[in-house]
mmCIF file of C-alpha atoms and ligand atoms in Angstrom:
data_model
loop_
_atom_site.group_PDB
_atom_site.id
_atom_site.type_symbol
_atom_site.label_atom_id
_atom_site.label_comp_id
_atom_site.label_asym_id
_atom_site.label_seq_id
_atom_site.Cartn_x
_atom_site.Cartn_y
_atom_site.Cartn_z
ATOM 1 C CA MET A 1 23.351 -25.443 -8.284
ATOM 2 C CA ASN A 2 19.715 -26.502 -8.416
ATOM 3 C CA THR A 3 16.524 -25.420 -6.636
ATOM 4 C CA GLN A 4 17.247 -27.426 -3.501
ATOM 5 C CA ASP A 5 20.794 -26.036 -3.197
ATOM 6 C CA TYR A 6 19.580 -22.431 -3.328
ATOM 7 C CA ILE A 7 16.806 -23.091 -0.821
ATOM 8 C CA ALA A 8 19.244 -24.668 1.611
ATOM 9 C CA LEU A 9 21.614 -21.696 1.347
ATOM 10 C CA GLU A 10 18.879 -19.154 1.770
ATOM 11 C CA ASP A 11 17.417 -20.929 4.760
ATOM 12 C CA GLN A 12 20.819 -21.120 6.406
ATOM 13 C CA TYR A 13 22.037 -17.543 5.791
ATOM 14 C CA ASN A 14 18.901 -15.477 5.291
ATOM 15 C CA ALA A 15 16.472 -14.490 7.998
ATOM 16 C CA ARG A 16 13.231 -16.447 7.615
ATOM 17 C CA ASN A 17 10.764 -13.586 7.726
ATOM 18 C CA TYR A 18 8.981 -14.993 4.638
ATOM 19 C CA LYS A 19 7.641 -18.357 3.624
ATOM 20 C CA PRO A 20 8.083 -18.269 -0.150
ATOM 21 C CA LEU A 21 6.900 -20.935 -2.542
ATOM 22 C CA ASP A 22 9.843 -23.243 -3.283
ATOM 23 C CA VAL A 23 10.611 -21.925 -6.715
ATOM 24 C CA VAL A 24 13.960 -20.264 -7.415
ATOM 25 C CA LEU A 25 13.609 -17.772 -10.268
ATOM 26 C CA GLU A 26 16.468 -16.554 -12.377
ATOM 27 C CA ARG A 27 14.938 -14.853 -15.415
ATOM 28 C CA GLY A 28 11.808 -13.029 -16.488
ATOM 29 C CA GLN A 29 10.250 -11.672 -19.644
ATOM 30 C CA GLY A 30 6.843 -10.042 -19.803
ATOM 31 C CA ILE A 31 4.332 -12.280 -17.986
ATOM 32 C CA TRP A 32 6.760 -15.247 -17.811
ATOM 33 C CA VAL A 33 9.503 -16.216 -15.364
ATOM 34 C CA TRP A 34 11.947 -19.117 -15.440
ATOM 35 C CA ASP A 35 13.473 -21.041 -12.547
ATOM 36 C CA VAL A 36 16.995 -22.329 -12.120
ATOM 37 C CA ASP A 37 15.945 -25.802 -13.309
ATOM 38 C CA GLY A 38 14.669 -24.386 -16.590
ATOM 39 C CA ASN A 39 10.920 -24.510 -15.794
ATOM 40 C CA ARG A 40 8.698 -21.715 -17.099
ATOM 41 C CA TYR A 41 5.886 -20.130 -15.111
ATOM 42 C CA LEU A 42 3.178 -17.604 -15.748
ATOM 43 C CA ASP A 43 3.488 -14.937 -13.065
ATOM 44 C CA PHE A 44 0.048 -14.362 -11.551
ATOM 45 C CA LEU A 45 1.298 -12.184 -8.699
ATOM 46 C CA SER A 46 3.462 -9.542 -10.382
ATOM 47 C CA ALA A 47 5.524 -8.993 -7.199
ATOM 48 C CA TYR A 48 2.393 -7.765 -5.445
ATOM 49 C CA SER A 49 1.667 -5.407 -8.395
ATOM 50 C CA ALA A 50 5.140 -3.923 -8.683
ATOM 51 C CA VAL A 51 5.582 -5.516 -12.111
ATOM 52 C CA ASN A 52 2.404 -4.194 -13.765
ATOM 53 C CA GLN A 53 4.435 -3.395 -16.915
ATOM 54 C CA GLY A 54 5.721 -7.005 -17.148
ATOM 55 C CA HIS A 55 9.160 -8.376 -16.289
ATOM 56 C CA VAL A 56 12.186 -6.661 -17.777
ATOM 57 C CA HIS A 57 10.215 -4.241 -19.911
ATOM 58 C CA PRO A 58 12.730 -3.201 -22.633
ATOM 59 C CA ARG A 59 11.909 0.493 -22.493
ATOM 60 C CA ILE A 60 12.231 0.680 -18.712
ATOM 61 C CA LEU A 61 15.397 -1.419 -18.838
ATOM 62 C CA LYS A 62 16.872 1.077 -21.286
ATOM 63 C CA ALA A 63 15.926 4.040 -19.132
ATOM 64 C CA LEU A 64 17.527 2.286 -16.164
ATOM 65 C CA THR A 65 20.782 1.391 -17.878
ATOM 66 C CA ASP A 66 21.111 4.798 -19.618
ATOM 67 C CA GLN A 67 20.577 6.693 -16.393
ATOM 68 C CA ALA A 68 22.776 4.263 -14.402
ATOM 69 C CA ALA A 69 25.592 4.952 -16.851
ATOM 70 C CA ARG A 70 25.022 8.723 -16.603
ATOM 71 C CA LEU A 71 24.309 9.498 -12.975
ATOM 72 C CA PRO A 72 22.490 7.265 -10.451
ATOM 73 C CA LEU A 73 22.621 9.329 -7.270
ATOM 74 C CA THR A 74 23.093 12.946 -6.277
ATOM 75 C CA SER A 75 21.280 13.080 -2.946
ATOM 76 C CA ARG A 76 18.932 15.966 -2.449
ATOM 77 C CA ALA A 77 21.846 18.144 -1.368
ATOM 78 C CA PHE A 78 22.031 18.943 -5.073
ATOM 79 C CA ARG A 79 19.409 18.943 -7.790
ATOM 80 C CA ASN A 80 19.278 16.541 -10.718
ATOM 81 C CA ASP A 81 17.804 16.695 -14.197
ATOM 82 C CA GLN A 82 15.313 13.801 -13.768
ATOM 83 C CA LEU A 83 13.320 14.557 -10.580
ATOM 84 C CA PRO A 84 11.710 17.787 -11.906
ATOM 85 C CA LEU A 85 10.486 15.964 -15.011
ATOM 86 C CA LEU A 86 9.120 13.025 -12.989
ATOM 87 C CA ALA A 87 7.343 15.464 -10.683
ATOM 88 C CA GLN A 88 5.782 17.312 -13.605
ATOM 89 C CA GLU A 89 4.780 14.166 -15.507
ATOM 90 C CA LEU A 90 3.323 12.481 -12.440
ATOM 91 C CA CYS A 91 1.269 15.515 -11.505
ATOM 92 C CA GLN A 92 0.005 15.979 -15.048
ATOM 93 C CA LEU A 93 -0.997 12.344 -15.210
ATOM 94 C CA SER A 94 -2.637 12.190 -11.782
ATOM 95 C CA GLY A 95 -4.155 15.654 -11.507
ATOM 96 C CA PHE A 96 -2.358 16.494 -8.313
ATOM 97 C CA ASP A 97 -0.304 19.683 -7.744
ATOM 98 C CA MET A 98 2.801 18.262 -6.142
ATOM 99 C CA MET A 99 4.638 15.109 -5.214
ATOM 100 C CA LEU A 100 7.241 14.031 -2.663
ATOM 101 C CA PRO A 101 9.477 11.147 -3.710
ATOM 102 C CA MET A 102 10.547 8.306 -1.421
ATOM 103 C CA ASN A 103 11.739 4.743 -2.011
ATOM 104 C CA THR A 104 9.437 2.162 -0.476
ATOM 105 C CA GLY A 105 5.710 2.141 -0.017
ATOM 106 C CA ALA A 106 6.014 2.208 3.738
ATOM 107 C CA GLU A 107 8.088 5.392 3.506
ATOM 108 C CA ALA A 108 5.413 7.009 1.350
ATOM 109 C CA VAL A 109 2.809 6.135 4.008
ATOM 110 C CA GLU A 110 5.060 7.496 6.752
ATOM 111 C CA THR A 111 5.409 10.672 4.735
ATOM 112 C CA ALA A 112 1.630 10.995 4.391
ATOM 113 C CA ILE A 113 1.231 10.524 8.139
ATOM 114 C CA LYS A 114 3.816 13.208 8.845
ATOM 115 C CA ALA A 115 2.160 15.634 6.420
ATOM 116 C CA ALA A 116 -1.283 15.034 7.956
ATOM 117 C CA ARG A 117 -0.007 15.548 11.477
ATOM 118 C CA LYS A 118 1.950 18.652 10.674
ATOM 119 C CA ARG A 119 -0.970 20.166 8.813
ATOM 120 C CA GLY A 120 -3.157 19.318 11.812
ATOM 121 C CA TYR A 121 -0.907 21.260 14.180
ATOM 122 C CA LYS A 122 0.162 24.151 11.903
ATOM 123 C CA VAL A 123 -2.993 24.742 9.929
ATOM 124 C CA LYS A 124 -5.929 23.288 11.890
ATOM 125 C CA GLY A 125 -4.630 24.193 15.329
ATOM 126 C CA VAL A 126 -4.856 20.711 16.867
ATOM 127 C CA PRO A 127 -3.147 20.791 20.313
ATOM 128 C CA GLU A 128 0.462 19.568 20.355
ATOM 129 C CA ASN A 129 0.806 15.756 20.242
ATOM 130 C CA GLN A 130 -2.970 15.216 20.132
ATOM 131 C CA ALA A 131 -3.403 14.461 16.419
ATOM 132 C CA GLU A 132 -5.458 11.421 15.592
ATOM 133 C CA ILE A 133 -5.503 9.501 12.317
ATOM 134 C CA ILE A 134 -8.363 7.131 11.641
ATOM 135 C CA THR A 135 -7.468 3.853 9.964
ATOM 136 C CA CYS A 136 -9.316 0.671 8.946
ATOM 137 C CA GLN A 137 -9.374 -2.777 10.427
ATOM 138 C CA GLY A 138 -7.703 -5.241 8.101
ATOM 139 C CA ASN A 139 -5.455 -2.555 6.683
ATOM 140 C CA PHE A 140 -2.010 -3.107 5.196
ATOM 141 C CA HIS A 141 0.180 -0.009 4.855
ATOM 142 C CA GLY A 142 3.687 -1.477 5.395
ATOM 143 C CA ARG A 143 5.933 -2.726 8.106
ATOM 144 C CA THR A 144 7.578 0.165 9.931
ATOM 145 C CA THR A 145 7.077 0.438 13.651
ATOM 146 C CA THR A 146 4.646 3.323 13.306
ATOM 147 C CA ILE A 147 2.625 1.642 10.549
ATOM 148 C CA ILE A 148 2.266 -1.668 12.402
ATOM 149 C CA SER A 149 1.052 0.395 15.362
ATOM 150 C CA PHE A 150 -2.250 0.717 13.552
ATOM 151 C CA SER A 151 -2.367 -2.756 12.071
ATOM 152 C CA SER A 152 -5.171 -4.994 13.293
ATOM 153 C CA GLU A 153 -3.144 -8.091 12.426
ATOM 154 C CA ALA A 154 -1.818 -9.691 15.614
ATOM 155 C CA GLN A 155 1.208 -11.243 13.938
ATOM 156 C CA TYR A 156 2.417 -7.979 12.459
ATOM 157 C CA LYS A 157 2.599 -6.520 15.950
ATOM 158 C CA ASP A 158 3.595 -9.460 18.149
ATOM 159 C CA GLY A 159 6.807 -8.734 19.940
ATOM 160 C CA PHE A 160 7.340 -5.294 18.311
ATOM 161 C CA GLY A 161 5.856 -2.897 20.871
ATOM 162 C CA PRO A 162 5.757 -0.273 22.254
ATOM 163 C CA PHE A 163 3.718 1.233 19.492
ATOM 164 C CA THR A 164 3.211 4.719 18.122
ATOM 165 C CA PRO A 165 0.035 6.324 19.553
ATOM 166 C CA GLY A 166 -2.407 8.528 17.679
ATOM 167 C CA PHE A 167 -4.313 5.992 15.590
ATOM 168 C CA VAL A 168 -7.926 4.922 15.816
ATOM 169 C CA GLY A 169 -9.236 1.797 14.024
ATOM 170 C CA ILE A 170 -12.714 1.455 12.528
ATOM 171 C CA PRO A 171 -14.385 -1.272 10.429
ATOM 172 C CA TYR A 172 -13.509 -1.120 6.742
ATOM 173 C CA GLY A 173 -16.397 -0.166 4.442
ATOM 174 C CA SER A 174 -18.491 1.673 7.043
ATOM 175 C CA ALA A 175 -18.914 5.405 6.343
ATOM 176 C CA GLU A 176 -20.999 5.649 9.468
ATOM 177 C CA ALA A 177 -18.095 4.370 11.591
ATOM 178 C CA LEU A 178 -15.884 7.056 10.110
ATOM 179 C CA GLU A 179 -18.364 9.794 10.908
ATOM 180 C CA GLN A 180 -18.637 8.553 14.496
ATOM 181 C CA ALA A 181 -14.869 8.239 15.060
ATOM 182 C CA ILE A 182 -14.065 11.840 14.111
ATOM 183 C CA THR A 183 -13.067 14.179 16.964
ATOM 184 C CA PRO A 184 -11.690 17.731 16.983
ATOM 185 C CA SER A 185 -8.214 16.142 17.012
ATOM 186 C CA THR A 186 -8.758 14.021 13.904
ATOM 187 C CA VAL A 187 -6.395 15.107 11.133
ATOM 188 C CA ALA A 188 -6.841 12.361 8.545
ATOM 189 C CA PHE A 189 -8.520 9.155 7.458
ATOM 190 C CA CYS A 190 -6.165 6.630 5.817
ATOM 191 C CA TYR A 191 -7.560 3.738 3.816
ATOM 192 C CA GLU A 192 -7.056 1.436 0.831
ATOM 193 C CA PRO A 193 -9.687 1.755 -1.915
ATOM 194 C CA ILE A 194 -9.524 -2.062 -2.101
ATOM 195 C CA GLN A 195 -7.843 -3.948 0.732
ATOM 196 C CA GLY A 196 -5.287 -6.126 -1.008
ATOM 197 C CA GLU A 197 -3.462 -7.952 1.746
ATOM 198 C CA ALA A 198 -6.676 -8.438 3.696
ATOM 199 C CA GLY A 199 -7.918 -10.617 0.827
ATOM 200 C CA VAL A 200 -9.010 -8.300 -1.995
ATOM 201 C CA ILE A 201 -11.807 -6.715 0.012
ATOM 202 C CA ILE A 202 -13.971 -4.330 -2.044
ATOM 203 C CA PRO A 203 -15.930 -1.754 -0.059
ATOM 204 C CA PRO A 204 -19.675 -1.291 -0.686
ATOM 205 C CA ASP A 205 -20.693 0.843 -3.677
ATOM 206 C CA GLY A 206 -20.753 4.496 -2.744
ATOM 207 C CA TYR A 207 -18.272 4.124 0.122
ATOM 208 C CA LEU A 208 -15.502 6.079 -1.601
ATOM 209 C CA ARG A 209 -17.814 9.011 -2.318
ATOM 210 C CA GLN A 210 -19.195 8.934 1.197
ATOM 211 C CA ILE A 211 -15.815 9.015 2.884
ATOM 212 C CA ARG A 212 -14.755 11.815 0.489
ATOM 213 C CA ASP A 213 -17.772 13.816 1.523
ATOM 214 C CA ILE A 214 -17.292 13.156 5.267
ATOM 215 C CA CYS A 215 -13.621 14.182 5.189
ATOM 216 C CA THR A 216 -14.460 17.369 3.260
ATOM 217 C CA ARG A 217 -17.213 18.309 5.740
ATOM 218 C CA HIS A 218 -14.912 17.799 8.761
ATOM 219 C CA ASN A 219 -11.803 19.291 7.131
ATOM 220 C CA ILE A 220 -9.744 16.148 7.549
ATOM 221 C CA LEU A 221 -7.430 14.716 4.965
ATOM 222 C CA LEU A 222 -8.545 11.771 2.929
ATOM 223 C CA ILE A 223 -5.372 9.668 2.469
ATOM 224 C CA ALA A 224 -5.725 6.917 -0.132
ATOM 225 C CA ASP A 225 -3.052 4.264 -0.062
ATOM 226 C CA GLU A 226 -2.919 3.236 -3.728
ATOM 227 C CA ILE A 227 0.450 1.538 -3.526
ATOM 228 C CA GLN A 228 -1.100 -1.716 -4.672
ATOM 229 C CA THR A 229 -4.364 -0.570 -6.300
ATOM 230 C CA GLY A 230 -2.890 2.393 -8.180
ATOM 231 C CA LEU A 231 -1.207 2.730 -11.598
ATOM 232 C CA GLY A 232 -3.671 0.698 -13.547
ATOM 233 C CA ARG A 233 -4.028 -2.423 -11.466
ATOM 234 C CA THR A 234 -7.819 -2.164 -11.045
ATOM 235 C CA GLY A 235 -8.500 -1.008 -14.615
ATOM 236 C CA LYS A 236 -8.360 2.708 -13.715
ATOM 237 C CA LEU A 237 -5.295 4.863 -13.014
ATOM 238 C CA PHE A 238 -6.382 4.843 -9.353
ATOM 239 C CA ALA A 239 -8.964 2.631 -7.739
ATOM 240 C CA ASN A 240 -10.581 5.805 -6.361
ATOM 241 C CA ASP A 241 -11.477 6.645 -9.965
ATOM 242 C CA TRP A 242 -14.111 3.903 -9.804
ATOM 243 C CA GLU A 243 -16.241 6.427 -7.926
ATOM 244 C CA SER A 244 -14.633 9.521 -9.477
ATOM 245 C CA VAL A 245 -13.164 10.423 -6.119
ATOM 246 C CA GLN A 246 -9.973 12.404 -5.675
ATOM 247 C CA ALA A 247 -8.288 11.959 -2.327
ATOM 248 C CA ASP A 248 -6.346 14.764 -0.722
ATOM 249 C CA VAL A 249 -3.249 12.626 -0.433
ATOM 250 C CA VAL A 250 -2.370 9.504 -2.414
ATOM 251 C CA THR A 251 0.527 7.158 -1.808
ATOM 252 C CA ILE A 252 1.951 5.204 -4.700
ATOM 253 C CA GLY A 253 4.876 2.817 -5.062
ATOM 254 C CA LYS A 254 5.233 -0.701 -6.406
ATOM 255 C CA ALA A 255 4.450 -0.312 -10.173
ATOM 256 C CA LEU A 256 5.926 3.180 -10.205
ATOM 257 C CA SER A 257 9.185 1.222 -10.550
ATOM 258 C CA GLY A 258 8.082 -1.182 -13.263
ATOM 259 C CA GLY A 259 9.619 -3.707 -10.862
ATOM 260 C CA PHE A 260 13.169 -2.435 -11.457
ATOM 261 C CA TYR A 261 14.039 -0.260 -8.526
ATOM 262 C CA PRO A 262 12.315 0.834 -5.317
ATOM 263 C CA VAL A 263 10.526 4.127 -5.877
ATOM 264 C CA SER A 264 7.453 5.556 -4.196
ATOM 265 C CA ALA A 265 5.798 8.924 -3.927
ATOM 266 C CA VAL A 266 3.169 10.944 -2.106
ATOM 267 C CA LEU A 267 0.826 12.981 -4.302
ATOM 268 C CA ALA A 268 -1.173 15.834 -2.847
ATOM 269 C CA ARG A 269 -2.367 19.371 -3.265
ATOM 270 C CA GLN A 270 0.190 22.073 -2.964
ATOM 271 C CA ASP A 271 -1.204 23.446 0.292
ATOM 272 C CA ILE A 272 -0.720 20.050 1.920
ATOM 273 C CA LEU A 273 2.829 19.230 0.840
ATOM 274 C CA SER A 274 3.793 22.846 1.607
ATOM 275 C CA VAL A 275 3.729 22.013 5.306
ATOM 276 C CA PHE A 276 7.186 20.506 4.758
ATOM 277 C CA ARG A 277 9.925 23.058 4.945
ATOM 278 C CA PRO A 278 13.611 22.321 4.140
ATOM 279 C CA GLY A 279 14.961 19.941 6.758
ATOM 280 C CA ASP A 280 11.569 18.636 7.956
ATOM 281 C CA HIS A 281 11.766 15.307 6.148
ATOM 282 C CA GLY A 282 13.980 13.470 3.687
ATOM 283 C CA SER A 283 15.720 10.398 2.343
ATOM 284 C CA THR A 284 19.232 9.899 0.921
ATOM 285 C CA PHE A 285 17.900 7.905 -2.046
ATOM 286 C CA GLY A 286 14.478 9.551 -2.310
ATOM 287 C CA GLY A 287 14.155 11.375 -5.644
ATOM 288 C CA ASN A 288 17.429 10.081 -7.004
ATOM 289 C CA PRO A 289 17.889 10.411 -10.755
ATOM 290 C CA LEU A 290 17.992 6.671 -11.379
ATOM 291 C CA ALA A 291 14.655 6.176 -9.584
ATOM 292 C CA ALA A 292 13.177 9.193 -11.337
ATOM 293 C CA ALA A 293 14.267 8.009 -14.809
ATOM 294 C CA VAL A 294 12.830 4.538 -14.101
ATOM 295 C CA ALA A 295 9.570 5.949 -12.782
ATOM 296 C CA ARG A 296 9.180 8.330 -15.728
ATOM 297 C CA GLU A 297 9.511 5.463 -18.199
ATOM 298 C CA SER A 298 7.321 3.146 -16.128
ATOM 299 C CA LEU A 299 4.507 5.699 -16.255
ATOM 300 C CA LYS A 300 4.963 6.284 -19.986
ATOM 301 C CA VAL A 301 4.758 2.538 -20.651
ATOM 302 C CA LEU A 302 1.490 2.323 -18.694
ATOM 303 C CA VAL A 303 -0.002 5.060 -20.854
ATOM 304 C CA ASP A 304 1.583 4.305 -24.249
ATOM 305 C CA GLU A 305 0.717 0.629 -24.155
ATOM 306 C CA GLY A 306 -2.829 1.144 -22.944
ATOM 307 C CA LEU A 307 -2.190 -1.064 -19.954
ATOM 308 C CA ILE A 308 -4.897 0.512 -17.805
ATOM 309 C CA ALA A 309 -7.614 -0.254 -20.342
ATOM 310 C CA ASN A 310 -6.111 -3.697 -20.879
ATOM 311 C CA ALA A 311 -6.296 -4.406 -17.154
ATOM 312 C CA HIS A 312 -9.963 -3.521 -17.279
ATOM 313 C CA GLU A 313 -10.742 -5.649 -20.290
ATOM 314 C CA GLN A 314 -8.688 -8.708 -19.385
ATOM 315 C CA GLY A 315 -9.757 -8.415 -15.726
ATOM 316 C CA GLU A 316 -13.430 -8.515 -16.626
ATOM 317 C CA TYR A 317 -12.869 -11.558 -18.767
ATOM 318 C CA LEU A 318 -10.763 -13.366 -16.135
ATOM 319 C CA LYS A 319 -13.190 -12.593 -13.342
ATOM 320 C CA GLY A 320 -16.179 -13.687 -15.413
ATOM 321 C CA ARG A 321 -14.539 -16.965 -16.342
ATOM 322 C CA LEU A 322 -13.440 -17.634 -12.746
ATOM 323 C CA GLN A 323 -16.970 -17.003 -11.539
ATOM 324 C CA ARG A 324 -18.206 -19.698 -13.885
ATOM 325 C CA ILE A 325 -15.863 -22.389 -12.562
ATOM 326 C CA GLU A 326 -17.887 -24.966 -10.770
ATOM 327 C CA SER A 327 -15.861 -26.031 -7.771
ATOM 328 C CA GLU A 328 -17.090 -26.905 -4.328
ATOM 329 C CA HIS A 329 -14.043 -25.075 -2.954
ATOM 330 C CA ILE A 330 -14.952 -21.590 -4.258
ATOM 331 C CA ARG A 331 -16.943 -19.289 -1.995
ATOM 332 C CA GLU A 332 -16.607 -16.054 -3.942
ATOM 333 C CA VAL A 333 -14.686 -14.541 -6.838
ATOM 334 C CA ARG A 334 -14.314 -10.772 -6.597
ATOM 335 C CA GLY A 335 -12.079 -8.013 -7.907
ATOM 336 C CA ARG A 336 -11.623 -5.006 -10.132
ATOM 337 C CA GLY A 337 -9.446 -5.045 -13.193
ATOM 338 C CA LEU A 338 -6.586 -7.463 -12.740
ATOM 339 C CA MET A 339 -6.801 -7.488 -8.954
ATOM 340 C CA ILE A 340 -8.864 -10.578 -8.281
ATOM 341 C CA GLY A 341 -9.376 -12.646 -5.187
ATOM 342 C CA VAL A 342 -10.808 -16.158 -5.123
ATOM 343 C CA GLU A 343 -12.091 -16.802 -1.665
ATOM 344 C CA LEU A 344 -12.254 -20.468 -0.765
ATOM 345 C CA GLN A 345 -14.627 -22.241 1.530
ATOM 346 C CA PRO A 346 -13.280 -22.580 5.060
ATOM 347 C CA GLN A 347 -13.203 -26.376 4.633
ATOM 348 C CA ALA A 348 -11.181 -26.173 1.385
ATOM 349 C CA GLY A 349 -7.919 -26.724 3.301
ATOM 350 C CA GLY A 350 -6.455 -23.252 2.846
ATOM 351 C CA ALA A 351 -5.337 -21.255 -0.162
ATOM 352 C CA ARG A 352 -1.692 -22.204 0.192
ATOM 353 C CA ARG A 353 -2.222 -25.761 -0.947
ATOM 354 C CA PHE A 354 -3.843 -24.492 -4.142
ATOM 355 C CA ALA A 355 -0.977 -22.083 -4.745
ATOM 356 C CA GLU A 356 1.387 -25.052 -4.439
ATOM 357 C CA LYS A 357 -0.673 -27.092 -6.915
ATOM 358 C CA LEU A 358 -0.842 -24.180 -9.369
ATOM 359 C CA LYS A 359 2.936 -23.852 -9.166
ATOM 360 C CA ALA A 360 3.212 -27.459 -10.246
ATOM 361 C CA GLU A 361 1.006 -26.575 -13.219
ATOM 362 C CA GLY A 362 3.262 -23.650 -14.189
ATOM 363 C CA LEU A 363 1.319 -20.754 -12.643
ATOM 364 C CA LEU A 364 2.676 -18.680 -9.768
ATOM 365 C CA CYS A 365 0.331 -17.010 -7.331
ATOM 366 C CA LYS A 366 0.122 -16.526 -3.609
ATOM 367 C CA GLU A 367 -2.395 -16.973 -0.878
ATOM 368 C CA THR A 368 -3.428 -13.865 0.989
ATOM 369 C CA HIS A 369 -4.642 -14.591 4.448
ATOM 370 C CA ASP A 370 -5.622 -18.226 4.804
ATOM 371 C CA HIS A 371 -8.509 -18.593 2.393
ATOM 372 C CA VAL A 372 -7.990 -16.191 -0.502
ATOM 373 C CA ILE A 373 -5.978 -16.843 -3.643
ATOM 374 C CA ARG A 374 -4.956 -13.561 -5.226
ATOM 375 C CA PHE A 375 -4.626 -13.360 -8.995
ATOM 376 C CA ALA A 376 -2.771 -10.309 -10.243
ATOM 377 C CA PRO A 377 -0.865 -10.925 -13.478
ATOM 378 C CA PRO A 378 1.143 -8.178 -15.184
ATOM 379 C CA LEU A 379 -1.137 -5.772 -17.004
ATOM 380 C CA VAL A 380 0.467 -6.670 -20.353
ATOM 381 C CA ILE A 381 -1.298 -10.030 -20.298
ATOM 382 C CA GLN A 382 -3.450 -10.996 -23.317
ATOM 383 C CA ARG A 383 -6.500 -13.155 -23.757
ATOM 384 C CA ASP A 384 -4.658 -16.269 -24.951
ATOM 385 C CA ASP A 385 -2.457 -16.345 -21.853
ATOM 386 C CA ILE A 386 -5.462 -15.878 -19.582
ATOM 387 C CA ASP A 387 -7.072 -18.824 -21.278
ATOM 388 C CA TRP A 388 -3.882 -20.792 -20.692
ATOM 389 C CA ALA A 389 -4.010 -19.833 -17.005
ATOM 390 C CA LEU A 390 -7.751 -20.563 -16.701
ATOM 391 C CA GLU A 391 -7.259 -24.095 -17.963
ATOM 392 C CA ARG A 392 -4.825 -24.744 -15.123
ATOM 393 C CA ILE A 393 -6.765 -22.894 -12.467
ATOM 394 C CA GLU A 394 -9.933 -24.753 -13.371
ATOM 395 C CA LYS A 395 -8.129 -28.091 -13.287
ATOM 396 C CA VAL A 396 -6.656 -27.404 -9.857
ATOM 397 C CA LEU A 397 -9.840 -26.049 -8.331
ATOM 398 C CA VAL A 398 -12.036 -28.779 -9.675
ATOM 399 C CA ASN A 399 -9.801 -31.840 -9.187
ATOM 400 C CA ASN A 400 -8.458 -31.236 -5.676
HETATM 401 C C1 LIG B 1 2.938 -3.103 -0.502
HETATM 402 C C2 LIG B 1 2.103 -2.087 0.199
HETATM 403 C C3 LIG B 1 2.643 -1.161 1.076
HETATM 404 C C4 LIG B 1 4.121 -1.217 1.488
HETATM 405 O O1 LIG B 1 4.987 -1.053 0.457
HETATM 406 P P1 LIG B 1 6.524 -1.486 0.672
HETATM 407 O O2 LIG B 1 7.192 -1.052 -0.578
HETATM 408 O O3 LIG B 1 6.520 -2.949 0.848
HETATM 409 O O4 LIG B 1 7.008 -0.759 1.882
HETATM 410 C C5 LIG B 1 1.827 -0.225 1.628
HETATM 411 N N1 LIG B 1 0.486 -0.182 1.333
HETATM 412 C C6 LIG B 1 -0.063 -1.071 0.481
HETATM 413 C C7 LIG B 1 -1.510 -0.951 0.206
HETATM 414 C C8 LIG B 1 0.697 -2.069 -0.106
HETATM 415 O O5 LIG B 1 0.121 -2.979 -0.890
#
């Protein structure tokens, strides 16, 4: 079977809720992936930052296969010998007191919302069913019915109502708007330190510190969604570290798995996660030993291989070189670490067509919104490979 055969099958039997590039991948190694026709590509998306450690990292693969052979699933009806160690290691690395494991990013966000609401009622005394959570326009926190309820993206909501109440949207990057939106019923402010899906939107300098200060003054929880920005992507462990800010609650996912297996978590202080009592919340697969073993090794690889510092160093280089490309199509190049957006001029014909052209050159990336190309290679990438990519990016942006 070749590329066209697989595409025909998928389009016939699989729901078309995505519009992928027409490349059918069968193998990966580090920063490279191969398609079923034998072509090699440099992965400049990293599964939306789930593969920060690179494809099929040998140490994570070994942790996965060892644990799979021993004991993959217990459910939380019983304890297992991996979850406690993951919890300890994650807390020691991140500086939080406690974690709550889930599977997908959206579930981690749902968990954070439930924690904030429950704390609002049980600790702050917000009247029953009145809790409000402030969110940002342009946000992306996942696809559950509750989470899309506070999306500002029309397509994410179209046809999916009725929606969950209790969310208030404000402009991203405005501390003033946050201050004004707070009421006695506000329990939390939920935000991304850099908005990834919205097009790699970086808030103004000082914003993270300002929102930290506002939430502290009003006794509302600062919930940072670091599912995409966290675990080294921006050149720091968390993107909040760029302003030395610690949120009250942080959601992580994606790279916590090294790309092998869905695993996510909520990190918070002990007094916050203590609002959950046995039976309040859960997940059959959440905290399973296979996920925990994979996550433990994924974190160790990030640290042992210096991937966070590498993301910073290579990201600065890549961004600098991109900024020097002279192309009439480029409006702005922005980013932190290896999370970089190239915003195109409105008349450039859309980012998708450039992603298609880059694919033909052997580089895989994806448009985000209509006019931004996102570059987010695995954090194991080295200078030579960035130069290889830059040659192709420059060619495509200059000659089309
Ligand atoms: C990907 C992402 C999510 C959702 O994660 P899933 O694993 O797809 O449910 C939530 N928030 C942010 C910022 C993300 O990038």
